XYZ file of C-alpha atoms in Angstrom:
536
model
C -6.286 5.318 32.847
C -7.950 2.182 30.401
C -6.680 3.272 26.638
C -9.765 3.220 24.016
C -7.978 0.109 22.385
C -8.128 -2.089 25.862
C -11.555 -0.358 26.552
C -12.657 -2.189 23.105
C -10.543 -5.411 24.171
C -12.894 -5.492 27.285
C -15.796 -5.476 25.228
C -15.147 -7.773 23.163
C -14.913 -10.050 26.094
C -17.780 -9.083 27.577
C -20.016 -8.965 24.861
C -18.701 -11.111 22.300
C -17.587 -10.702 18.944
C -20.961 -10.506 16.525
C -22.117 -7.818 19.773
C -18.835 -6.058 19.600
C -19.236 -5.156 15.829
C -22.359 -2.807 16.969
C -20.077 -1.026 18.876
C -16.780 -0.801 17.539
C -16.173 2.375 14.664
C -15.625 1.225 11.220
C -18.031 -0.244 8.604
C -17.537 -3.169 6.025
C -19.789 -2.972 2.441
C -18.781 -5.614 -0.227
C -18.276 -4.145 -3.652
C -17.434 -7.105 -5.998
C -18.830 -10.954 -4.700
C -16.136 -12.136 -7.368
C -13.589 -10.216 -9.385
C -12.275 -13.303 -11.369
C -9.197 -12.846 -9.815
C -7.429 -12.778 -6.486
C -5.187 -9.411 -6.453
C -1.536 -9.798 -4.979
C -0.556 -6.205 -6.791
C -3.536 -3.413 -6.218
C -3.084 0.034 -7.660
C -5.749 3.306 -7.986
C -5.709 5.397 -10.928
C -6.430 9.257 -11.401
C -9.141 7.894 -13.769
C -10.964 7.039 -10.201
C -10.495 3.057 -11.714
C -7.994 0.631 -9.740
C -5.575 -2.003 -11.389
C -5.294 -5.298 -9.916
C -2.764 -7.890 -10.645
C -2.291 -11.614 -10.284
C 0.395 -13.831 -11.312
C 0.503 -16.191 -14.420
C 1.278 -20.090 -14.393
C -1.565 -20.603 -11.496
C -3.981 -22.340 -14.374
C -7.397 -20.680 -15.317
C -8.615 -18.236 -13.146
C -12.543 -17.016 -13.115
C -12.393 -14.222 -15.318
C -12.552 -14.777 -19.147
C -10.483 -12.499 -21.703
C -12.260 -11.287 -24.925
C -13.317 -13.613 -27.119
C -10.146 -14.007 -29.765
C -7.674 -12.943 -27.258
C -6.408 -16.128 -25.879
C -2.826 -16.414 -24.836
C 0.241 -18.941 -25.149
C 0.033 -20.720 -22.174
C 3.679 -20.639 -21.320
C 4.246 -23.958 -20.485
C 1.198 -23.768 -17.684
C 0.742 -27.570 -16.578
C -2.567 -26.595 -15.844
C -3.753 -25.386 -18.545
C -5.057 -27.386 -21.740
C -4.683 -26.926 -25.351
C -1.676 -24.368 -25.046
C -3.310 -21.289 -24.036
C -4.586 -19.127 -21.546
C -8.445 -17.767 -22.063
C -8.525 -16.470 -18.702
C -7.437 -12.817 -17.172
C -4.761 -12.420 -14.346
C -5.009 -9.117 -14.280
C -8.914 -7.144 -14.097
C -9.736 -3.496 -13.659
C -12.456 -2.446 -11.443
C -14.414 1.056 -12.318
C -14.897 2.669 -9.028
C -18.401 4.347 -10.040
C -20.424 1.198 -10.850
C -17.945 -1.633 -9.664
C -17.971 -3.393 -12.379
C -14.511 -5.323 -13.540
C -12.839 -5.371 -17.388
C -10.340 -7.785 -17.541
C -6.828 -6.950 -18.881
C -4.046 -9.493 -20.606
C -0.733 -9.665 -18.745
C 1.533 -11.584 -21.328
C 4.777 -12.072 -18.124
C 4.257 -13.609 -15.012
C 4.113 -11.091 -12.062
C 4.525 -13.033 -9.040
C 6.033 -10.883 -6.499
C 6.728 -8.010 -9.028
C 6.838 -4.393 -7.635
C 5.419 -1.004 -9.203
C 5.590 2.675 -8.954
C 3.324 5.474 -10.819
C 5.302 7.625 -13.469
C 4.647 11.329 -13.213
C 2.663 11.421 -16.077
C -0.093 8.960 -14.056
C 1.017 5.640 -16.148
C 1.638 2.393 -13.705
C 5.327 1.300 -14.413
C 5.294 -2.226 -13.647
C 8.492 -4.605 -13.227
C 9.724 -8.356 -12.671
C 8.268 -11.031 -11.404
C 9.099 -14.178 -11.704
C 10.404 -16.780 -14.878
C 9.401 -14.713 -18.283
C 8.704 -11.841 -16.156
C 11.873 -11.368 -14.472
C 13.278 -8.800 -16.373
C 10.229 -7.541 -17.597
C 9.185 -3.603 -17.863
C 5.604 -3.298 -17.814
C 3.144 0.101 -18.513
C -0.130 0.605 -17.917
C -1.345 3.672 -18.917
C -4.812 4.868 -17.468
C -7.965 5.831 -19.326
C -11.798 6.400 -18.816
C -14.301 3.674 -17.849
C -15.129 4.116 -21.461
C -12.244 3.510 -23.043
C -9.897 -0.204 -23.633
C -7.071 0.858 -22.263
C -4.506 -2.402 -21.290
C -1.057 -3.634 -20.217
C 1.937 -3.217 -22.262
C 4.838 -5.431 -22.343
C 8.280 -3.279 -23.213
C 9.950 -5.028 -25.849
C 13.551 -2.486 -26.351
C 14.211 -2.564 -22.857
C 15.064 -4.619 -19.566
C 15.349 -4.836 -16.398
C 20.011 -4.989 -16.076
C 18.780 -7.781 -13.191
C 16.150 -10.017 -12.849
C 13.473 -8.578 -9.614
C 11.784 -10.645 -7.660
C 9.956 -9.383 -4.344
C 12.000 -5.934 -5.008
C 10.586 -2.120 -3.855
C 9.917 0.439 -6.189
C 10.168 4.146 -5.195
C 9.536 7.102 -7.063
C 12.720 10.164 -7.355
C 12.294 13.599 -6.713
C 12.833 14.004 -10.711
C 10.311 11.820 -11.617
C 12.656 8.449 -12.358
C 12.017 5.197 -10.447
C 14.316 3.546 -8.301
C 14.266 -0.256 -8.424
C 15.520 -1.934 -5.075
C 16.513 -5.514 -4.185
C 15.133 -8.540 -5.000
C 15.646 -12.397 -4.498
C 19.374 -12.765 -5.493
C 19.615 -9.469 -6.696
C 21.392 -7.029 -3.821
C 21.567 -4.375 -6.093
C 19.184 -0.828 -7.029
C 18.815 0.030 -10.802
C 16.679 2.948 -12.275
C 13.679 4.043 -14.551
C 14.534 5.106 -16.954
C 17.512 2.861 -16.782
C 20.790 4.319 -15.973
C 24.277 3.462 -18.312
C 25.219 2.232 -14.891
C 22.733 -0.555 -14.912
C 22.428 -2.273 -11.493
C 24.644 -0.791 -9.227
C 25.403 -3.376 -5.970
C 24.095 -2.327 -2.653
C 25.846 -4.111 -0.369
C 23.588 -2.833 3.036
C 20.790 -5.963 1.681
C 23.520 -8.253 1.218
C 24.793 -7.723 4.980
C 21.024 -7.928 6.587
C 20.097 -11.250 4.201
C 19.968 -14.270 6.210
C 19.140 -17.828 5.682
C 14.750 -16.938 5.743
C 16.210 -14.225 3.058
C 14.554 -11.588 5.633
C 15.647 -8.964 3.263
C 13.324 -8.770 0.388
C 10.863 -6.230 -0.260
C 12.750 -3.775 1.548
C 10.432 -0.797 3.146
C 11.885 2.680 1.525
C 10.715 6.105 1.938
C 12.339 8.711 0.586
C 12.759 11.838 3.044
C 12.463 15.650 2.233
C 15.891 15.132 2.337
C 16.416 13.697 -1.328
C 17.709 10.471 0.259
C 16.153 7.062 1.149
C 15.271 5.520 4.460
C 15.699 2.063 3.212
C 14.764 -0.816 6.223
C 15.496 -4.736 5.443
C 15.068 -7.528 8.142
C 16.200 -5.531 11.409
C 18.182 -2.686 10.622
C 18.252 0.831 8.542
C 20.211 2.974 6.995
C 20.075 6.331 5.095
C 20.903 5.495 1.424
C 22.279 8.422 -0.850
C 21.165 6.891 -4.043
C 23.152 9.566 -6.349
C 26.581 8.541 -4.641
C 25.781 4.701 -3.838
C 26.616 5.903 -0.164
C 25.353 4.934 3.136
C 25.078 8.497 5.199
C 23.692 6.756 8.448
C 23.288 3.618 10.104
C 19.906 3.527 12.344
C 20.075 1.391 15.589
C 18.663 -2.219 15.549
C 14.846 -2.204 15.662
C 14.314 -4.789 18.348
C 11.698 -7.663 18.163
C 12.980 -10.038 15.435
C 12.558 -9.632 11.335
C 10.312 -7.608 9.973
C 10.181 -7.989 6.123
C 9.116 -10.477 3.812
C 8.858 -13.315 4.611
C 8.518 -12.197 8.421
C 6.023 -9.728 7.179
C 5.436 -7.124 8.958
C 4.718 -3.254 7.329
C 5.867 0.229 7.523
C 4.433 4.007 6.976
C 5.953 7.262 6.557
C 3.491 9.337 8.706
C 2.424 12.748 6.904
C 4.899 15.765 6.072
C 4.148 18.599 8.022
C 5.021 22.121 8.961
C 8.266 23.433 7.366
C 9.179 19.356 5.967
C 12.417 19.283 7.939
C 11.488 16.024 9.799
C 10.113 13.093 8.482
C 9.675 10.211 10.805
C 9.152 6.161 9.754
C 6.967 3.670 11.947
C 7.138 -0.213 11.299
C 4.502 -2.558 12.897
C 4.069 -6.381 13.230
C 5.933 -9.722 11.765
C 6.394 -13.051 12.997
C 9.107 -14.887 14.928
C 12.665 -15.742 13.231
C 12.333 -19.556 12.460
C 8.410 -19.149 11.368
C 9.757 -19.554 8.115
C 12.357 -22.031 8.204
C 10.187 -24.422 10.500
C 6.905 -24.008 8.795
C 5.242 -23.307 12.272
C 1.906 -22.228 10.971
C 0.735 -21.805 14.879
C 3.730 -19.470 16.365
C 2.409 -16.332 17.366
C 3.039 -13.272 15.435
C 4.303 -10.150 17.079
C 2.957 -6.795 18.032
C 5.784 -4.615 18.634
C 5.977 -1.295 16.628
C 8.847 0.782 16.211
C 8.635 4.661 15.883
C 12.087 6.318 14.795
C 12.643 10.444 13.542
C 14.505 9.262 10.312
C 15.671 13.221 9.745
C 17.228 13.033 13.186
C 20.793 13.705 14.354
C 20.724 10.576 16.800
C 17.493 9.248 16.352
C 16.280 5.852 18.288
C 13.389 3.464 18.020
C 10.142 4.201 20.264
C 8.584 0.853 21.040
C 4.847 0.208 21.582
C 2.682 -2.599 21.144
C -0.410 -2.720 18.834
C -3.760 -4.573 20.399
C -2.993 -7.761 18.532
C 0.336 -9.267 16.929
C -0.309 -9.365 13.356
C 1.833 -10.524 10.065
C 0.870 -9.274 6.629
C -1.192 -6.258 8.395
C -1.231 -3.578 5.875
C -0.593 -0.212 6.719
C -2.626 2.878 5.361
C -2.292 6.384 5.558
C -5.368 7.964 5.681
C -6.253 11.767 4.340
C -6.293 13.071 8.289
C -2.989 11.612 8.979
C -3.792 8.380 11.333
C -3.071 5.112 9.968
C -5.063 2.141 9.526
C -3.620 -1.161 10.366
C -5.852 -3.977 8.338
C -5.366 -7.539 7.472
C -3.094 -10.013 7.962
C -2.718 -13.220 10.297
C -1.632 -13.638 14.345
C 0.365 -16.838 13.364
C 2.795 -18.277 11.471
C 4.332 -16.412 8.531
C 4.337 -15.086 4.785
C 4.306 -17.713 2.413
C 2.103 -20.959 0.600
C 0.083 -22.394 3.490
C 2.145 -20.851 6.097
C -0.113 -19.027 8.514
C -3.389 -19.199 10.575
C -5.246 -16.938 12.869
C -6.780 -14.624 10.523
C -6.665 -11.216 12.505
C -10.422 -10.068 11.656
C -9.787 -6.721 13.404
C -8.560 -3.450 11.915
C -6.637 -1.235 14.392
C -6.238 2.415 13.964
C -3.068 4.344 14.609
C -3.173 7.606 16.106
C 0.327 9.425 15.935
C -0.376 12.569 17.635
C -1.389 10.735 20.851
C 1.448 9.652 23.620
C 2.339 6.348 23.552
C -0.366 4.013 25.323
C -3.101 5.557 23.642
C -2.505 5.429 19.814
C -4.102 2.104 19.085
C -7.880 2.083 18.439
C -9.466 -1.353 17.906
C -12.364 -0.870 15.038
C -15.144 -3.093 13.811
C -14.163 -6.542 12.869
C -14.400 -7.641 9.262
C -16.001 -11.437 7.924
C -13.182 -12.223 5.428
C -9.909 -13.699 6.029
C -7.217 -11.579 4.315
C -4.013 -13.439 4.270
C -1.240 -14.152 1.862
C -1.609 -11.883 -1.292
C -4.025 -9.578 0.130
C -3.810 -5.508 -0.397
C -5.101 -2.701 1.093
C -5.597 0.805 -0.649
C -6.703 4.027 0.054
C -9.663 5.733 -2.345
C -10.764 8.708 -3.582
C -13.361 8.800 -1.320
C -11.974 8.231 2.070
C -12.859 4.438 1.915
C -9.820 1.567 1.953
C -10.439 -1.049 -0.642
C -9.203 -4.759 0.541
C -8.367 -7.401 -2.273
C -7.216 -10.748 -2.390
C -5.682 -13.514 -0.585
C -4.959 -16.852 -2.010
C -2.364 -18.751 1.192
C -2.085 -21.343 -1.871
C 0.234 -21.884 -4.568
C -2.851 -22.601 -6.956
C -6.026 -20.885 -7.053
C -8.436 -23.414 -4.146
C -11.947 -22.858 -3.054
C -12.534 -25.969 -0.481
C -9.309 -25.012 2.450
C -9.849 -23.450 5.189
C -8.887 -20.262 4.139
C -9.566 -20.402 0.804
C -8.237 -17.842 -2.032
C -10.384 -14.956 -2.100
C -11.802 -13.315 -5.221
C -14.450 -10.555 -3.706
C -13.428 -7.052 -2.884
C -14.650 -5.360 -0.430
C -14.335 -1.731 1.229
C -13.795 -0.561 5.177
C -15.386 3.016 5.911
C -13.517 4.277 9.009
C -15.436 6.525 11.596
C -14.640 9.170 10.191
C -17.472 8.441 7.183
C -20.555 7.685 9.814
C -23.828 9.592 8.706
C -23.555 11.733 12.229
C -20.309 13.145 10.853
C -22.154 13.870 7.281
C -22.759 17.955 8.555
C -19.264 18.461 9.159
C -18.277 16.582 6.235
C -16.853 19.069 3.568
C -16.971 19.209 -0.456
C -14.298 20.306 -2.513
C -15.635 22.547 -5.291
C -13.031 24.016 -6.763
C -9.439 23.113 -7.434
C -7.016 23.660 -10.123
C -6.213 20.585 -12.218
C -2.531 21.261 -12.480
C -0.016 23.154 -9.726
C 3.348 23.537 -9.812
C 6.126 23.356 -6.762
C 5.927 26.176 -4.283
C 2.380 27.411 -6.022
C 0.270 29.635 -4.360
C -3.567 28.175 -5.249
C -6.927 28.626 -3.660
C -9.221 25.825 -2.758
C -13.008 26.131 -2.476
C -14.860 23.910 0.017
C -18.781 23.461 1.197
C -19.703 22.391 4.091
C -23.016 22.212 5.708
C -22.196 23.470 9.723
C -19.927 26.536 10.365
C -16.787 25.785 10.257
C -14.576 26.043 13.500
C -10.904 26.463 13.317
C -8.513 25.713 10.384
C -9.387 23.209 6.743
C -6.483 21.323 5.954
C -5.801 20.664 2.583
C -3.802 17.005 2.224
C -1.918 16.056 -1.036
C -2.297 11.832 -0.995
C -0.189 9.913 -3.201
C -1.420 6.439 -5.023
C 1.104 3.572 -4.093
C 1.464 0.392 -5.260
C -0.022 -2.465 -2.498
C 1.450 -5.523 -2.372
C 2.927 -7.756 0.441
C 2.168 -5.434 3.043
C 4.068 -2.841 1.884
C 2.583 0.297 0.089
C 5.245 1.281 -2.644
C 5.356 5.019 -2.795
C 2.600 5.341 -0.217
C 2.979 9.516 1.305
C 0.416 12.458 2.899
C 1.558 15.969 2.837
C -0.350 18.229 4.798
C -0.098 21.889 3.007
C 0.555 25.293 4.478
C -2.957 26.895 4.532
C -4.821 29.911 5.644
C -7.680 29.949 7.590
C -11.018 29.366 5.260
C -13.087 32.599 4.365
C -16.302 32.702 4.344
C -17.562 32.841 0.703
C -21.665 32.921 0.853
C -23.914 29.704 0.733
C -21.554 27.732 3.082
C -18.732 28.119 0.768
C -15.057 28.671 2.555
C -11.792 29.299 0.492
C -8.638 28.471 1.700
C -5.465 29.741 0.302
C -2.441 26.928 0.169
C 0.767 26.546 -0.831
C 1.880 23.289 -2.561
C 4.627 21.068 -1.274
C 8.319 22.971 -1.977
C 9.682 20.484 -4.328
C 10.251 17.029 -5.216
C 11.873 16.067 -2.319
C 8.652 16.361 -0.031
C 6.287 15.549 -3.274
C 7.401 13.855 -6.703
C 5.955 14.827 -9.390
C 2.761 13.247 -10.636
C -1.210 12.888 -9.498
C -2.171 13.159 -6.093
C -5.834 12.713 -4.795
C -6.217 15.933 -2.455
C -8.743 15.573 0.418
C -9.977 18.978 2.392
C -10.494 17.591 5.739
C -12.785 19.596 8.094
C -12.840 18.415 12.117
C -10.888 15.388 11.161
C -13.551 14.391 8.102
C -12.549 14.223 5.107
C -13.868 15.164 1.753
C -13.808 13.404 -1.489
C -10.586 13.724 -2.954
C -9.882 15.457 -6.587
C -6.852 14.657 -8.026
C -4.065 17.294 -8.683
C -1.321 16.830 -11.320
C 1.662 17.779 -9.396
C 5.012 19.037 -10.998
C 6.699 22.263 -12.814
């Protein structure tokens, strides 16, 4: 039997690749032909607005601050006179996609991030000023000025660069890793400051395969934490290592071998939570600057809750490095960006790998990779990928340079655009449903009705996902989780209106607290989401 993934593949072939976008699923709409900026650090708010972040000391970039709010330059050899008149960091207002920009004061280079509960972006490290750094942003209305703020009374206990962020089932942020810096530390910080963790120190090797570690936290209360080629199950409260996970075979898979990792969606009773990593290039990419060795496909599949677990292998349509990984509101992932060759890093990979793949975890292995519609743009180095409100999956950035440059081959990229999966074609529109009524605010283990609308009849059950926003940035989602509620089957209300009676996520440990965009999703369609303030 011919998978829908090597179906595509044979298409392609056959038709070529401008005839094989008619047929593949998927659609690509440009939103912004130049934000100003290229985003390394992308972030959506409950305000329906998304943060993106650069990094400082690249010179000017294209998108001018306020007049009279000019900045020391910092020492920036490119920049003249002293100061800095240009934004690294821009706001983009999802309803007219328009951009504001914002003033970062620290240099963010390879920071890390993590909503609060209370929907403000906690923001930390980075590199020289900014390596220490606490940073807030604090959401508001398209009409409002709201902007970055520096912390002055507080610090970082060890400089982060390339580190993970993860938000606790109370609400606090755990701070992981970093270049030099084998150690976790908390938000808000802990009288123990940085406490060692030896596990990154063991997996670090001379490419420094251990930075931006992937971590999930499990309805267990404790932390899947994954670095170069191996696991383990971190008890953060102790300092502990509970398990050691088997080798995932196939070679490094974090930065700089970049590949990326999901938590698929919390189901059922939340007992089992299970961990899939995808992609990354070949040990010695790095070291040997070998722009042209081919990336690998392998993906892993592991049951992090289990007693013995192992690693399921598979292998995606295409090898990829710095592929983002997104869960969408159904529960499949989307597999987008990235390169088929070389590695992470300044003007260290080629082979832009145009086409997104969809991952399917409910199907057996051999037929969970769908091949979609090919996109135009090269998104490399610094590139993000983010789930919206609306079902869409917003791609930023990529600048493979160490300045901002216009005339390379692949040449830093300040437009955003936005990839509609299948699931938001016009002949799915009938099926499609709208949320019309949802509390603002529920609390753990809440009873709560949900209204939908939907034009057909519905057949069968509505679920009702809870979406969290993460922070994207080296092909790793920080914080990125779906949980799929407990629900009733919908009632018939009059007018095409169906209410469905769910229960919110237990606790903490399956959901932390803080805004979640909830998507009905009807037939595997989802609606728009609202967003839900989570917590007791």
């Amino acid at each position: 039997m011919i998978s829908w993934s090597h179906r595509h593949l044979l298409l392609l072939l056959f038709f070529g690749f401008q005839e094989a976008r008619a047929v593949l699923p998927g659609t690509w709409e440009l939103l912004v032909p130049d934000a100003g900026i290229a985003s390394m650090h992308t972030a959506v708010t409950h305000f329906n607005t998304v943060v993106l972040l650069d990094r400082t000391h690249i010179g000017p970039s294209r998108k001018l601050l306020p007049e009279h709010h000019c900045q020391p330059s910092q020492g920036d050899p490119l920049l003249r006179h002293g100061r800095d008149c240009t934004a690294h960091s821009v706001i983009l207002d999802l309803q007219t996609n328009t951009i504001r920009p914002l003033t970062i004061l620290t240099d963010t280079w390879c920071s890390s991030g993590q909503f609060l509960p209370d929907g403000t972006l906690l923001h930390t490290g980075g590199d020289l000023e900014g390596w220490k750094k606490f940073r807030k942003f604090t959401p508001c209305d398209a009409n409002s000025l709201c902007d970055w703020e520096e912390l002055q009374d507080i610090e970082l206990s060890q400089g982060r660069w390339y580190a993970t962020n993860q938000i606790l089932p109370d609400g606090s942020i755990i701070i992981i890793g970093g270049k030099t810096s084998n150690s976790v530390e908390f938000f808000p910080p802990r009288k123990s400051g940085a406490v060692m963790f030896s596990f990154l120190g063991e997996v670090e090797d001379n490419q420094m395969d251990n930075l931006y570690p992937y971590v999930h936290l499990l309805p267990t209360g404790q932390l899947f934490i994954f670095a170069n080629n191996k696991a383990v199950l971190y008890d953060y409260n102790t300092n502990t290592v509970a398990k050691n996970y088997p080798i995932l075979d196939g070679g490094p898979r974090n930065y700089p071998s970049a590949g990326s990792s999901v938590m698929l969606p919390l189901t059922g009773d939340y007992s089992s939570a299970t961990v899939v990593i995808c992609g990354g290039a070949q040990y010695g990419a790095y070291l040997e600057r070998t722009t042209d060795t081919p990336a690998h496909g392998s993906c892993g599949r592991i049951e992090a809750t289990g007693l013995d677990p192992v690693w399921e292998m598979e292998d995606m349509p295409f090898g990829r490095i710095m592929g983002d990984m997104v869960m969408l509101p159904t529960g499949d992932v989307l597999i987008i960006n990235g390169a088929q060759a070389g590695t992470q890093g300044f003007e260290m990979a080629s082979q832009p790998c145009l086409f997104p793949v969809l991952y399917r975890p409910s199907e057996p292995v051999g037929l969970r990779f769908m091949t979609l519609n090919p996109g135009s743009v090269p998104r490399m180095y610094h590139s993000t990928a983010n789930l919206l409100p609306d079902g869409r999956i917003l791609l930023a950035g990529s600048n493979p340079h160490y300045f901002y440059k216009f005339n390379a081959e692949f040449p830093t990229e300040l437009s955003i655009e936005a990839f509609s999966p299948e699931y938001l074609s016009p002949d799915k529109a009938n099926i499609r449903p709208v949320l019309v009524d949802l509390p603002e605010k529920v609390g753990y283990g809440e009873v709560f009705t949900a209204a939908v609308t939907v034009e057909l009849p519905v057949v069968g059950v509505i679920e009702v996902n809870f979406a969290s926003a993460p922070f994207s940035t080296h092909s790793f989602s920080q914080g990125q989780r779906l949980v799929k509620l407990t629900v009733t089957s919908p009632v018939p209300d009059g007018a095409g209106k169906y209410k469905i009676t769910c229960t919110s996520p237990p606790g903490g440990r399956v959901a932390p607290p803080g805004y979640y965009m909830v998507f009905a999703v009807n037939q595997g369609v989802p609606s728009i989401a609202l967003w839900v303030h989570l917590g007791s």
